[in-house]
Every structure is written in structure tokens, then in C-alpha cells.
mmCIF file of C-alpha atoms in Angstrom:
data_model
loop_
_atom_site.group_PDB
_atom_site.id
_atom_site.type_symbol
_atom_site.label_atom_id
_atom_site.label_comp_id
_atom_site.label_asym_id
_atom_site.label_seq_id
_atom_site.Cartn_x
_atom_site.Cartn_y
_atom_site.Cartn_z
ATOM 1 C CA MET A 855 115.058 95.148 118.230
ATOM 2 C CA PRO A 856 113.898 92.592 116.121
ATOM 3 C CA SER A 857 114.169 92.779 112.066
ATOM 4 C CA LEU A 858 111.012 93.468 111.166
ATOM 5 C CA LEU A 859 111.284 90.289 109.049
ATOM 6 C CA GLU A 860 111.509 88.735 112.367
ATOM 7 C CA ASN A 861 109.271 85.940 112.480
ATOM 8 C CA PRO A 862 106.795 87.726 116.339
ATOM 9 C CA GLU A 863 105.918 85.089 119.195
ATOM 10 C CA PRO A 864 103.465 82.518 119.004
ATOM 11 C CA VAL A 865 101.098 84.735 121.355
ATOM 12 C CA ALA A 866 101.895 87.710 119.501
ATOM 13 C CA VAL A 867 100.243 86.240 116.382
ATOM 14 C CA LYS A 868 97.454 85.227 118.260
ATOM 15 C CA LEU A 869 97.015 89.162 119.080
ATOM 16 C CA LEU A 870 97.056 89.490 116.017
ATOM 17 C CA ASN A 871 94.760 87.107 114.504
ATOM 18 C CA THR A 872 92.087 88.314 117.745
ATOM 19 C CA VAL A 873 92.409 91.898 115.775
ATOM 20 C CA ALA A 874 91.419 90.703 112.788
ATOM 21 C CA ASP A 875 88.784 88.416 114.001
ATOM 22 C CA GLY A 876 87.097 91.864 115.330
ATOM 23 C CA TYR A 877 88.150 92.804 112.185
ATOM 24 C CA VAL A 878 85.724 89.886 110.078
ATOM 25 C CA ALA A 879 82.791 91.426 112.775
ATOM 26 C CA LEU A 880 82.106 94.115 111.814
ATOM 27 C CA HIS A 881 82.140 93.440 108.258
ATOM 28 C CA THR A 882 79.465 91.509 105.755
ATOM 29 C CA TRP A 883 81.803 89.225 104.082
ATOM 30 C CA PRO A 884 83.582 88.633 101.486
ATOM 31 C CA ASP A 885 81.930 92.019 98.965
ATOM 32 C CA GLY A 886 83.102 94.054 102.257
ATOM 33 C CA HIS A 887 80.452 96.931 103.659
ATOM 34 C CA ALA A 888 80.862 97.719 107.365
ATOM 35 C CA LYS A 889 78.325 97.057 109.424
ATOM 36 C CA HIS A 890 78.962 99.741 111.896
ATOM 37 C CA LEU A 891 81.124 103.324 111.156
ATOM 38 C CA ILE A 892 82.862 101.460 113.643
ATOM 39 C CA ARG A 893 86.357 99.090 111.135
ATOM 40 C CA TRP A 894 88.835 97.415 113.500
ATOM 41 C CA PRO A 895 87.822 95.860 117.298
ATOM 42 C CA LEU A 896 87.158 98.295 120.606
ATOM 43 C CA TRP A 897 90.258 97.451 122.705
ATOM 44 C CA GLU A 898 88.205 95.913 125.759
ATOM 45 C CA TRP A 899 86.615 93.260 123.345
ATOM 46 C CA ILE A 900 90.133 91.949 122.028
ATOM 47 C CA ARG A 901 91.304 91.683 126.141
ATOM 48 C CA TYR A 902 87.817 89.902 126.231
ATOM 49 C CA ARG A 903 88.248 87.021 123.907
ATOM 50 C CA LEU A 904 92.137 86.733 124.669
ATOM 51 C CA GLU A 905 91.487 86.784 128.676
ATOM 52 C CA GLN A 906 88.483 83.561 127.288
ATOM 53 C CA ASP A 907 92.375 81.625 126.439
ATOM 54 C CA GLY A 908 94.269 82.371 129.674
ATOM 55 C CA LEU A 909 95.980 85.614 127.910
ATOM 56 C CA ASP A 910 96.731 89.070 129.235
ATOM 57 C CA ALA A 911 96.360 91.548 125.945
ATOM 58 C CA GLU A 912 98.275 94.345 127.808
ATOM 59 C CA GLU A 913 100.887 92.188 128.350
ATOM 60 C CA ILE A 914 101.645 91.083 125.359
ATOM 61 C CA TYR A 915 100.968 94.251 123.827
ATOM 62 C CA THR A 916 103.479 96.058 125.893
ATOM 63 C CA ARG A 917 106.353 92.915 124.607
ATOM 64 C CA MET A 918 105.771 93.366 121.180
ATOM 65 C CA PRO A 919 108.508 95.657 119.290
ATOM 66 C CA THR A 920 108.459 99.048 118.766
ATOM 67 C CA TRP A 921 110.418 100.428 115.834
ATOM 68 C CA GLN A 922 111.249 104.081 114.634
ATOM 69 C CA HIS A 923 109.067 106.952 113.980
ATOM 70 C CA GLY A 924 106.349 104.790 116.800
ATOM 71 C CA TYR A 925 105.256 102.275 113.716
ATOM 72 C CA ARG A 926 105.023 98.508 116.057
ATOM 73 C CA PHE A 927 102.010 95.332 114.416
ATOM 74 C CA ILE A 928 99.174 97.317 116.453
ATOM 75 C CA ARG A 929 98.368 100.480 115.359
ATOM 76 C CA ALA A 930 97.037 102.351 118.804
ATOM 77 C CA GLN A 931 96.968 105.611 120.805
ATOM 78 C CA ARG A 932 100.512 106.941 120.959
ATOM 79 C CA GLY A 933 102.318 107.755 124.366
ATOM 80 C CA THR A 934 100.325 104.624 125.894
ATOM 81 C CA LEU A 935 101.118 102.004 128.265
ATOM 82 C CA TYR A 936 99.065 99.901 126.123
ATOM 83 C CA PRO A 937 95.501 100.999 123.848
ATOM 84 C CA ASP A 938 92.686 102.334 126.321
ATOM 85 C CA ALA A 939 89.957 99.779 126.217
ATOM 86 C CA ARG A 940 86.810 101.936 124.436
ATOM 87 C CA GLU A 941 90.110 102.385 121.464
ATOM 88 C CA SER A 942 89.522 100.424 117.953
ATOM 89 C CA VAL A 943 92.749 99.594 117.291
ATOM 90 C CA ALA A 944 94.307 98.263 113.869
ATOM 91 C CA LEU A 945 96.924 96.209 112.268
ATOM 92 C CA THR A 946 99.580 97.653 111.114
ATOM 93 C CA VAL A 947 101.100 96.454 106.824
ATOM 94 C CA ALA A 948 102.849 94.441 109.429
ATOM 95 C CA GLY A 949 100.345 93.436 111.388
ATOM 96 C CA MET A 950 98.381 91.727 108.667
ATOM 97 C CA HIS A 951 101.553 89.806 107.453
ATOM 98 C CA TYR A 952 101.890 88.435 110.828
ATOM 99 C CA ALA A 953 98.081 87.599 111.214
ATOM 100 C CA GLN A 954 98.394 85.221 108.283
ATOM 101 C CA HIS A 955 94.525 86.061 107.861
ATOM 102 C CA PRO A 956 92.453 85.663 104.611
ATOM 103 C CA ALA A 957 90.628 89.545 105.336
ATOM 104 C CA MET A 958 93.934 91.065 105.884
ATOM 105 C CA GLU A 959 95.854 89.435 102.691
ATOM 106 C CA LEU A 960 92.755 90.980 100.635
ATOM 107 C CA LEU A 961 93.941 94.506 102.639
ATOM 108 C CA ILE A 962 97.577 94.069 102.302
ATOM 109 C CA LYS A 963 96.561 93.405 98.423
ATOM 110 C CA ALA A 964 94.774 96.368 98.146
ATOM 111 C CA PHE A 965 97.590 98.427 99.178
ATOM 112 C CA LEU A 966 100.243 97.143 97.636
ATOM 113 C CA THR A 967 98.332 97.413 94.248
ATOM 114 C CA GLY A 968 97.557 101.430 96.081
ATOM 115 C CA LEU A 969 101.250 101.407 96.722
ATOM 116 C CA LYS A 970 101.788 100.334 93.286
ATOM 117 C CA LEU A 971 99.903 102.641 90.948
ATOM 118 C CA ALA A 972 101.067 105.284 92.666
ATOM 119 C CA ALA A 973 103.831 105.563 92.643
ATOM 120 C CA GLN A 974 103.583 104.825 88.571
ATOM 121 C CA GLN A 975 101.684 107.563 88.492
ATOM 122 C CA GLN A 976 104.496 109.324 91.118
ATOM 123 C CA LYS A 977 106.605 108.001 88.170
ATOM 124 C CA SER A 978 105.355 109.443 85.104
ATOM 125 C CA THR A 979 103.946 112.972 86.338
ATOM 126 C CA PRO A 980 107.020 115.277 85.147
ATOM 127 C CA PRO A 981 107.284 118.173 88.502
ATOM 128 C CA GLN A 982 108.159 122.043 86.607
ATOM 129 C CA PRO A 983 111.381 124.343 87.321
ATOM 130 C CA ALA A 984 109.758 126.663 88.722
ATOM 131 C CA GLU A 985 105.588 125.189 89.757
ATOM 132 C CA VAL A 986 104.725 122.866 92.633
ATOM 133 C CA PHE A 987 102.505 120.662 90.723
ATOM 134 C CA THR A 988 100.143 118.160 93.205
ATOM 135 C CA ILE A 989 99.147 115.320 92.344
ATOM 136 C CA ARG A 990 96.234 114.274 94.300
ATOM 137 C CA LEU A 991 95.327 111.271 94.547
ATOM 138 C CA SER A 992 90.691 111.547 95.914
ATOM 139 C CA LEU A 993 90.898 108.011 97.319
ATOM 140 C CA THR A 994 87.102 107.224 96.584
ATOM 141 C CA GLU A 995 88.660 107.138 93.066
ATOM 142 C CA PHE A 996 91.907 105.293 93.775
ATOM 143 C CA ALA A 997 89.698 102.822 96.360
ATOM 144 C CA THR A 998 88.189 101.693 92.440
ATOM 145 C CA THR A 999 90.622 102.010 90.860
ATOM 146 C CA VAL A 1000 92.948 99.373 93.451
ATOM 147 C CA ASN A 1001 89.657 97.305 93.349
ATOM 148 C CA ASN A 1002 89.186 96.257 90.007
ATOM 149 C CA VAL A 1003 92.863 95.845 89.649
ATOM 150 C CA SER A 1004 92.984 94.144 92.918
ATOM 151 C CA GLY A 1005 90.122 92.161 93.278
ATOM 152 C CA THR A 1006 89.481 93.258 96.290
ATOM 153 C CA PHE A 1007 86.294 95.192 98.489
ATOM 154 C CA VAL A 1008 87.793 97.987 99.754
ATOM 155 C CA GLU A 1009 86.245 101.368 100.699
ATOM 156 C CA PRO A 1010 88.414 104.118 100.396
ATOM 157 C CA GLU A 1011 88.072 105.103 104.504
ATOM 158 C CA GLU A 1012 89.494 101.192 104.878
ATOM 159 C CA LEU A 1013 92.202 102.465 102.855
ATOM 160 C CA ALA A 1014 92.829 106.179 104.004
ATOM 161 C CA THR A 1015 93.386 104.068 107.530
ATOM 162 C CA ILE A 1016 95.864 101.845 106.058
ATOM 163 C CA LEU A 1017 97.211 104.036 104.648
ATOM 164 C CA GLN A 1018 97.769 106.419 107.325
ATOM 165 C CA GLY A 1019 99.403 104.166 109.393
ATOM 166 C CA GLU A 1020 102.383 103.718 107.188
ATOM 167 C CA PRO A 1021 105.595 105.897 107.601
ATOM 168 C CA ALA A 1022 105.817 105.385 103.940
ATOM 169 C CA THR A 1023 102.590 106.599 102.987
ATOM 170 C CA TRP A 1024 101.364 108.382 106.032
ATOM 171 C CA SER A 1025 101.990 111.829 104.628
ATOM 172 C CA GLY A 1026 99.709 113.961 102.826
ATOM 173 C CA VAL A 1027 96.461 111.655 103.585
ATOM 174 C CA ASN A 1028 94.496 114.235 104.344
ATOM 175 C CA GLN A 1029 90.498 114.778 104.725
ATOM 176 C CA ASP A 1030 88.443 118.100 103.348
ATOM 177 C CA GLY A 1031 84.299 117.971 102.484
ATOM 178 C CA GLY A 1032 85.204 115.792 99.479
ATOM 179 C CA GLY A 1033 86.405 113.011 101.183
ATOM 180 C CA TRP A 1034 89.994 111.031 102.029
ATOM 181 C CA TYR A 1035 92.569 112.648 99.873
ATOM 182 C CA TRP A 1036 95.777 111.605 99.238
ATOM 183 C CA ASP A 1037 98.512 114.689 98.651
ATOM 184 C CA ILE A 1038 101.749 111.824 96.529
ATOM 185 C CA ASN A 1039 104.316 114.804 96.148
ATOM 186 C CA ARG A 1040 104.921 114.476 99.629
ATOM 187 C CA VAL A 1041 106.015 110.650 99.950
ATOM 188 C CA ARG A 1042 109.119 108.778 98.415
ATOM 189 C CA LEU A 1043 107.419 106.022 96.622
ATOM 190 C CA ARG A 1044 110.418 104.694 94.187
ATOM 191 C CA PRO A 1045 111.543 102.133 96.559
ATOM 192 C CA TYR A 1046 107.808 100.539 95.968
ATOM 193 C CA ARG A 1047 106.723 100.688 92.308
ATOM 194 C CA GLU A 1048 108.455 96.826 91.161
ATOM 195 C CA LEU A 1049 106.095 95.153 94.189
ATOM 196 C CA PHE A 1050 105.017 91.930 94.169
ATOM 197 C CA LYS A 1051 105.202 90.290 97.722
ATOM 198 C CA CYS A 1052 104.602 92.031 101.321
ATOM 199 C CA GLU A 1053 107.572 90.643 102.291
ATOM 200 C CA GLU A 1054 109.015 93.182 99.966
ATOM 201 C CA TYR A 1055 107.423 95.437 100.977
ATOM 202 C CA LEU A 1056 108.738 95.079 105.139
ATOM 203 C CA ILE A 1057 112.203 94.919 103.278
ATOM 204 C CA GLN A 1058 112.404 98.185 102.217
ATOM 205 C CA LEU A 1059 110.084 99.545 105.730
ATOM 206 C CA GLU A 1060 113.035 98.370 107.738
ATOM 207 C CA LYS A 1061 115.152 100.765 105.640
ATOM 208 C CA LEU A 1062 112.861 103.681 106.442
ATOM 209 C CA ILE A 1063 112.561 102.359 110.219
ATOM 210 C CA GLY A 1064 114.786 99.594 111.171
ATOM 211 C CA VAL A 1065 117.252 100.238 113.924
ATOM 212 C CA SER A 1066 119.832 97.573 115.185
ATOM 213 C CA GLU A 1067 122.697 99.390 117.712
ATOM 214 C CA ASN A 1068 126.166 98.957 116.978
ATOM 215 C CA PRO A 1069 127.994 95.812 119.794
ATOM 216 C CA LEU A 1070 131.024 97.030 118.874
ATOM 217 C CA GLY A 1071 131.371 100.207 120.952
ATOM 218 C CA ALA A 1072 134.190 102.485 120.599
ATOM 219 C CA GLU A 1073 137.504 99.911 120.015
ATOM 220 C CA PRO A 1074 138.551 99.759 116.868
ATOM 221 C CA LEU A 1075 139.100 95.960 115.796
ATOM 222 C CA LEU A 1076 143.300 94.270 115.379
ATOM 223 C CA ALA A 1077 143.144 93.502 112.054
ATOM 224 C CA MET A 1078 143.430 89.499 112.926
ATOM 225 C CA ALA A 1079 141.312 89.701 115.474
ATOM 226 C CA LEU A 1080 139.139 87.423 113.632
ATOM 227 C CA PRO A 1081 141.395 85.041 112.859
ATOM 228 C CA ASP A 1082 142.517 85.265 116.640
ATOM 229 C CA ALA A 1083 139.021 84.521 117.691
ATOM 230 C CA LEU A 1084 138.873 81.331 114.436
ATOM 231 C CA ASP A 1085 142.036 80.229 116.104
ATOM 232 C CA HIS A 1086 141.229 80.069 120.146
ATOM 233 C CA LEU A 1087 137.530 78.208 119.422
ATOM 234 C CA ASP A 1088 139.434 75.834 117.051
ATOM 235 C CA LEU A 1089 142.201 74.964 120.046
ATOM 236 C CA ALA A 1090 138.467 74.997 122.521
ATOM 237 C CA TRP A 1091 136.998 72.634 120.051
ATOM 238 C CA ARG A 1092 140.509 70.186 119.946
ATOM 239 C CA LEU A 1093 141.034 70.224 123.779
ATOM 240 C CA VAL A 1094 136.581 69.110 124.478
ATOM 241 C CA THR A 1095 136.347 66.899 120.728
ATOM 242 C CA ASN A 1096 139.855 65.309 120.589
ATOM 243 C CA GLY A 1097 139.694 67.507 117.246
ATOM 244 C CA PRO A 1098 139.756 70.388 115.260
ATOM 245 C CA LEU A 1099 136.883 72.814 113.419
ATOM 246 C CA LEU A 1100 139.300 75.093 110.506
ATOM 247 C CA ARG A 1101 139.773 73.322 107.896
ATOM 248 C CA VAL A 1102 140.586 75.933 105.420
ATOM 249 C CA GLN A 1103 142.442 74.687 102.198
ATOM 250 C CA ARG A 1104 143.520 77.862 100.955
ATOM 251 C CA VAL A 1105 145.953 80.223 103.123
ATOM 252 C CA ALA A 1106 145.250 83.211 100.832
ATOM 253 C CA VAL A 1107 140.863 82.568 102.214
ATOM 254 C CA ALA A 1108 142.143 83.525 105.735
ATOM 255 C CA ALA A 1109 144.156 85.870 105.266
ATOM 256 C CA LYS A 1110 141.260 88.257 103.490
ATOM 257 C CA LEU A 1111 139.862 88.722 107.426
ATOM 258 C CA SER A 1112 143.035 90.778 108.251
ATOM 259 C CA HIS A 1113 141.961 92.453 105.206
ATOM 260 C CA PRO A 1114 139.555 96.142 105.236
ATOM 261 C CA ALA A 1115 136.881 95.901 102.701
ATOM 262 C CA ILE A 1116 136.667 99.700 100.565
ATOM 263 C CA SER A 1117 134.466 99.259 98.100
ATOM 264 C CA ALA A 1118 131.149 96.701 97.279
ATOM 265 C CA ASP A 1119 134.135 93.749 95.432
ATOM 266 C CA GLU A 1120 136.209 93.943 98.444
ATOM 267 C CA PHE A 1121 133.458 94.002 101.635
ATOM 268 C CA GLU A 1122 131.847 90.634 99.091
ATOM 269 C CA SER A 1123 135.498 88.394 98.887
ATOM 270 C CA ARG A 1124 135.886 89.139 102.591
ATOM 271 C CA CYS A 1125 132.128 88.009 103.557
ATOM 272 C CA SER A 1126 132.859 85.137 100.501
ATOM 273 C CA ALA A 1127 136.291 83.966 102.640
ATOM 274 C CA LEU A 1128 134.680 84.461 106.562
ATOM 275 C CA SER A 1129 131.357 81.771 104.495
ATOM 276 C CA ASP A 1130 133.850 79.949 103.410
ATOM 277 C CA ILE A 1131 135.560 79.204 106.654
ATOM 278 C CA LEU A 1132 132.501 78.592 108.760
ATOM 279 C CA ASN A 1133 130.990 76.295 105.369
ATOM 280 C CA GLY A 1134 134.566 74.647 105.736
ATOM 281 C CA PHE A 1135 134.173 74.028 109.630
ATOM 282 C CA ASN A 1136 135.314 70.660 110.549
ATOM 283 C CA LEU A 1137 131.628 68.166 110.790
ATOM 284 C CA PRO A 1138 129.252 66.573 108.394
ATOM 285 C CA SER A 1139 127.948 69.038 105.671
ATOM 286 C CA ASN A 1140 124.823 66.433 104.578
ATOM 287 C CA GLY A 1141 121.819 68.117 106.216
ATOM 288 C CA GLY A 1142 124.409 71.492 106.847
ATOM 289 C CA THR A 1143 127.347 71.852 108.287
ATOM 290 C CA LEU A 1144 126.179 74.592 111.343
ATOM 291 C CA ASN A 1145 122.967 73.133 112.099
ATOM 292 C CA ASN A 1146 125.820 69.585 112.607
ATOM 293 C CA MET A 1147 127.377 71.653 114.697
ATOM 294 C CA LYS A 1148 124.404 72.367 116.671
ATOM 295 C CA ALA A 1149 123.650 69.154 117.136
ATOM 296 C CA LYS A 1150 127.432 68.525 118.379
ATOM 297 C CA LEU A 1151 127.042 71.705 121.162
ATOM 298 C CA THR A 1152 123.850 69.480 122.351
ATOM 299 C CA ASP A 1153 126.002 66.610 122.728
ATOM 300 C CA LEU A 1154 128.258 68.585 124.637
ATOM 301 C CA LEU A 1155 126.115 71.056 126.275
ATOM 302 C CA GLY A 1156 122.764 69.130 126.998
ATOM 303 C CA ALA A 1157 119.872 71.815 128.352
ATOM 304 C CA HIS A 1158 122.592 73.987 128.969
ATOM 305 C CA ALA A 1159 123.649 75.002 124.962
ATOM 306 C CA GLY A 1160 121.266 77.431 124.553
ATOM 307 C CA ARG A 1161 123.652 80.753 124.436
ATOM 308 C CA ALA A 1162 126.440 78.873 122.707
ATOM 309 C CA HIS A 1163 122.918 77.645 119.884
ATOM 310 C CA ASP A 1164 121.985 81.096 118.942
ATOM 311 C CA ALA A 1165 125.176 81.917 118.742
ATOM 312 C CA VAL A 1166 125.502 79.724 115.295
ATOM 313 C CA ASP A 1167 122.461 81.181 114.810
ATOM 314 C CA THR A 1168 124.602 84.288 114.849
ATOM 315 C CA LEU A 1169 127.102 82.406 112.104
ATOM 316 C CA ARG A 1170 124.327 81.572 109.403
ATOM 317 C CA ASP A 1171 123.215 84.942 109.043
ATOM 318 C CA VAL A 1172 126.873 86.210 108.458
ATOM 319 C CA ILE A 1173 127.046 83.966 105.531
ATOM 320 C CA ALA A 1174 123.352 84.771 104.738
ATOM 321 C CA ILE A 1175 124.532 88.043 103.587
ATOM 322 C CA ARG A 1176 127.172 86.502 101.747
ATOM 323 C CA ALA A 1177 124.853 84.138 99.859
ATOM 324 C CA GLY A 1178 122.391 87.294 99.396
ATOM 325 C CA GLN A 1179 125.107 88.660 97.609
ATOM 326 C CA GLN A 1180 126.074 85.985 94.916
ATOM 327 C CA HIS A 1181 121.959 84.382 95.281
ATOM 328 C CA SER A 1182 118.420 84.177 95.615
ATOM 329 C CA ALA A 1183 118.225 84.204 98.495
ATOM 330 C CA VAL A 1184 117.509 87.935 99.115
ATOM 331 C CA LEU A 1185 115.488 87.821 102.449
ATOM 332 C CA ARG A 1186 117.271 85.744 104.785
ATOM 333 C CA ALA A 1187 120.685 88.152 104.069
ATOM 334 C CA GLU A 1188 117.702 91.418 103.950
ATOM 335 C CA ARG A 1189 116.849 89.868 107.649
ATOM 336 C CA ALA A 1190 120.486 89.200 108.957
ATOM 337 C CA ARG A 1191 121.601 92.703 107.466
ATOM 338 C CA SER A 1192 119.018 94.139 109.520
ATOM 339 C CA ARG A 1193 119.879 92.135 113.112
ATOM 340 C CA PHE A 1194 123.267 92.840 112.282
ATOM 341 C CA GLY A 1195 122.257 97.219 111.659
ATOM 342 C CA LEU A 1196 123.441 97.412 108.473
ATOM 343 C CA ASN A 1197 121.135 98.316 106.528
ATOM 344 C CA ALA A 1198 121.546 102.072 108.808
ATOM 345 C CA LEU A 1199 125.919 101.692 107.409
ATOM 346 C CA GLY A 1200 124.081 102.618 104.584
ATOM 347 C CA GLY A 1201 127.404 101.979 101.150
ATOM 348 C CA ASP A 1202 129.817 102.118 103.766
ATOM 349 C CA TRP A 1203 131.570 98.798 103.144
ATOM 350 C CA ALA A 1204 134.243 99.386 105.392
ATOM 351 C CA ALA A 1205 132.441 99.422 108.505
ATOM 352 C CA GLN A 1206 129.999 96.982 107.725
ATOM 353 C CA TRP A 1207 133.100 94.639 107.190
ATOM 354 C CA GLU A 1208 134.302 95.975 110.573
ATOM 355 C CA GLN A 1209 130.668 95.721 111.946
ATOM 356 C CA ILE A 1210 130.740 91.954 110.345
ATOM 357 C CA ARG A 1211 133.690 91.303 111.696
ATOM 358 C CA GLY A 1212 132.929 92.369 115.237
ATOM 359 C CA ILE A 1213 129.541 90.418 115.290
ATOM 360 C CA THR A 1214 131.583 87.180 114.119
ATOM 361 C CA ILE A 1215 133.903 87.858 117.047
ATOM 362 C CA GLN A 1216 131.555 87.867 119.610
ATOM 363 C CA ALA A 1217 129.192 84.902 118.536
ATOM 364 C CA LEU A 1218 132.756 82.451 118.083
ATOM 365 C CA ASN A 1219 134.233 83.719 121.303
ATOM 366 C CA ILE A 1220 130.569 82.600 123.063
ATOM 367 C CA ILE A 1221 130.980 79.280 122.154
ATOM 368 C CA ARG A 1222 134.178 78.698 123.229
ATOM 369 C CA GLU A 1223 133.499 79.788 126.440
ATOM 370 C CA GLU A 1224 131.156 78.161 126.520
ATOM 371 C CA ILE A 1225 132.557 74.967 125.580
ATOM 372 C CA SER A 1226 135.648 75.405 127.721
ATOM 373 C CA VAL A 1227 133.584 74.843 130.633
ATOM 374 C CA LEU A 1228 134.314 70.938 129.646
ATOM 375 C CA ILE A 1229 138.094 71.155 128.996
ATOM 376 C CA THR A 1230 139.914 69.173 131.952
#
């Protein structure tokens, strides 16, 4: 399952933009007042628009990922392969983000502002030890506050639609004779108090709905499995290129790869040691060692280098996790953590390190297998 933080394919972005165009067509812009009771376009219209460009909307839709709780870039009726022709379909916040459409940016701004305001109100309203206290926000009043703070024009019904489409906020959003309301006692808003960018929201949402398969299987790894995989790749590299790949300056660095990690400090130490070895490959560092490794693999394998390139990208993700611990590359590190399934492991540092070891071994073995066909 891809990460929420990965860019969708270009035709998927085209579909998201078409939905956004339909939203704008149903509104008088920029004051935001709707022309119609339907606020998002019908699937029939979206399908027609894409067909004018030779694209199949249903085919694109079915290729788009679905995360836990049925979350997708496009919000539609569940239980069907694709939306009904007469169904009004809306973008989720993730879909709005990747549409990169000015109108969607305003909706995202309103949503993030509302999320922060609700989280702050939840924090500042202490509960009673023996009394259930409900914090019920009228979305008519709340939308006005959101618009005043963020400079947007979102209507209560639009805000309700967005909130109902997000796993982080959909509990407690209902309608009665007095209009839409949101019972914020029913949602956990603490992770969203300090949001400034949509990417930060997606990082938190990823922890809630993101799922990655464990590639390791049931077999435990031997202590020397990772050093052995590096040695085997180094041998194949020598035979193919007449030069070494590994350039390890200190034995202690390599030795760390055979040890478990039972604490956050040990996990960081193991990741740092592995990253130092990968960054230290015997390739030019100008432009990035692993970028130059991909270039070398292209020279060696030509048009057949794709699988090896993907494996190198996996090694780059390993380095990204270490960089995210120590520097400011948080978004890239979160993408890597999601791809590797680390978020689901919580604070189990031993399991996280085993996951990284297993994935790294797989990547090293793939590169070795691909270049071994050149050994004569």
C-alpha cells in the first residue's frame, strides 16, 4: 500500500483536478456561495470531461489506493467498484492536497484552521470526574469563526462535508433541526493542535489509517544477515566493475549491524551505522552517492535497470529515516516509515530495527541478483 505522502500518478492528479474544476463550476467564486444545492460534481460529468482527453475515469479510479476505513482521494459511496453516474463525488483532504487547485487550497486552509480551533477548545475545556460534558459546536457559528481566522469563505454545509470525509474528524458530525453540529468530545484532536501545513496533517492521518505489509515473514533474521548481504553484494560488484563497493572505515560501525536495538538510542545508533555504510559506497559523492549508484547501474544494465533502481530507492529511504531523526527532513522520513510499516510497530524499537534490516537485505539482494547476470 503506498503512503498517503506519495504523489499519485499523473492521470490520477488529472482526475482530482477535474473534480476540483467541477466544484468551482458549481460555485460563484471567489465569495464561495453555491449556485446549486449540489456542491460537488456528478460522476457522469467527471467521466465525460476525462473522456474528452481520451482518459477512462473508471479505470483511473479503480487504480487509486484505498487505505483503512475506506479512505481514498475521492469520497464516494462505499461497496461499489466506482461511483454511480448520478452520484455527487467530493475530494477528501488528501485528494484536495494532490489536486493542487487554488479552490482546494482554500478548503484545506479552512479545514486545518477548524481542526486547530477545535483541538484548542477541546484542550481548554476540562471534563468533570463524574459528569459527561459535551462540547457541541454549531457549524454555522464555527464556520464563521473559521472564515474570520483563515480568510476563507467555507459554508457550514461544506465544512460538514469535509469533516465527515476524514477519519480524524468524522465522528460526532451530525445534523438536526438547528443545522449541522460537531460533538468534538467524540474525536481525538490532540495530534492536530499545532498543524500549519497539509503535509503535517497527512503525516498524522497516515498513523491512523496507513497500513504496510510486513515483508519479513515469520522467519527471524540471523545476527549476521545484514553484514553478509553487504559482503555478497560487494563481491558481485567487484566481479562486475573490477572495484569494491564497500568502503568501511571503522570495524565498529559494521559490527553494530549485527546487534539488536532495544531502545530509541540503540535504534538511532543502528540506523546511523547503516546509513554511514550506504553513504560510504565506493562511488562519487558529488550529486549523492546513491544517485550515482543508479547512474552506474544504468551504465551496467541499460534498459533493464528498473528493478535495481527501485532497490536503490529503498536504500535511500533507509537513509531518510536516519536523517529524519537528526535533521529537518521529517516529511521524507515519514514517507519512508510508512513504506516500511514502522508506524504500526509503535515504540517497539527491536521490531522496527528488524523491519529495517529485512527490507535492506531484500534491496541489497535485488541489486546483487541484477548485476550477477553480467559476471563472466
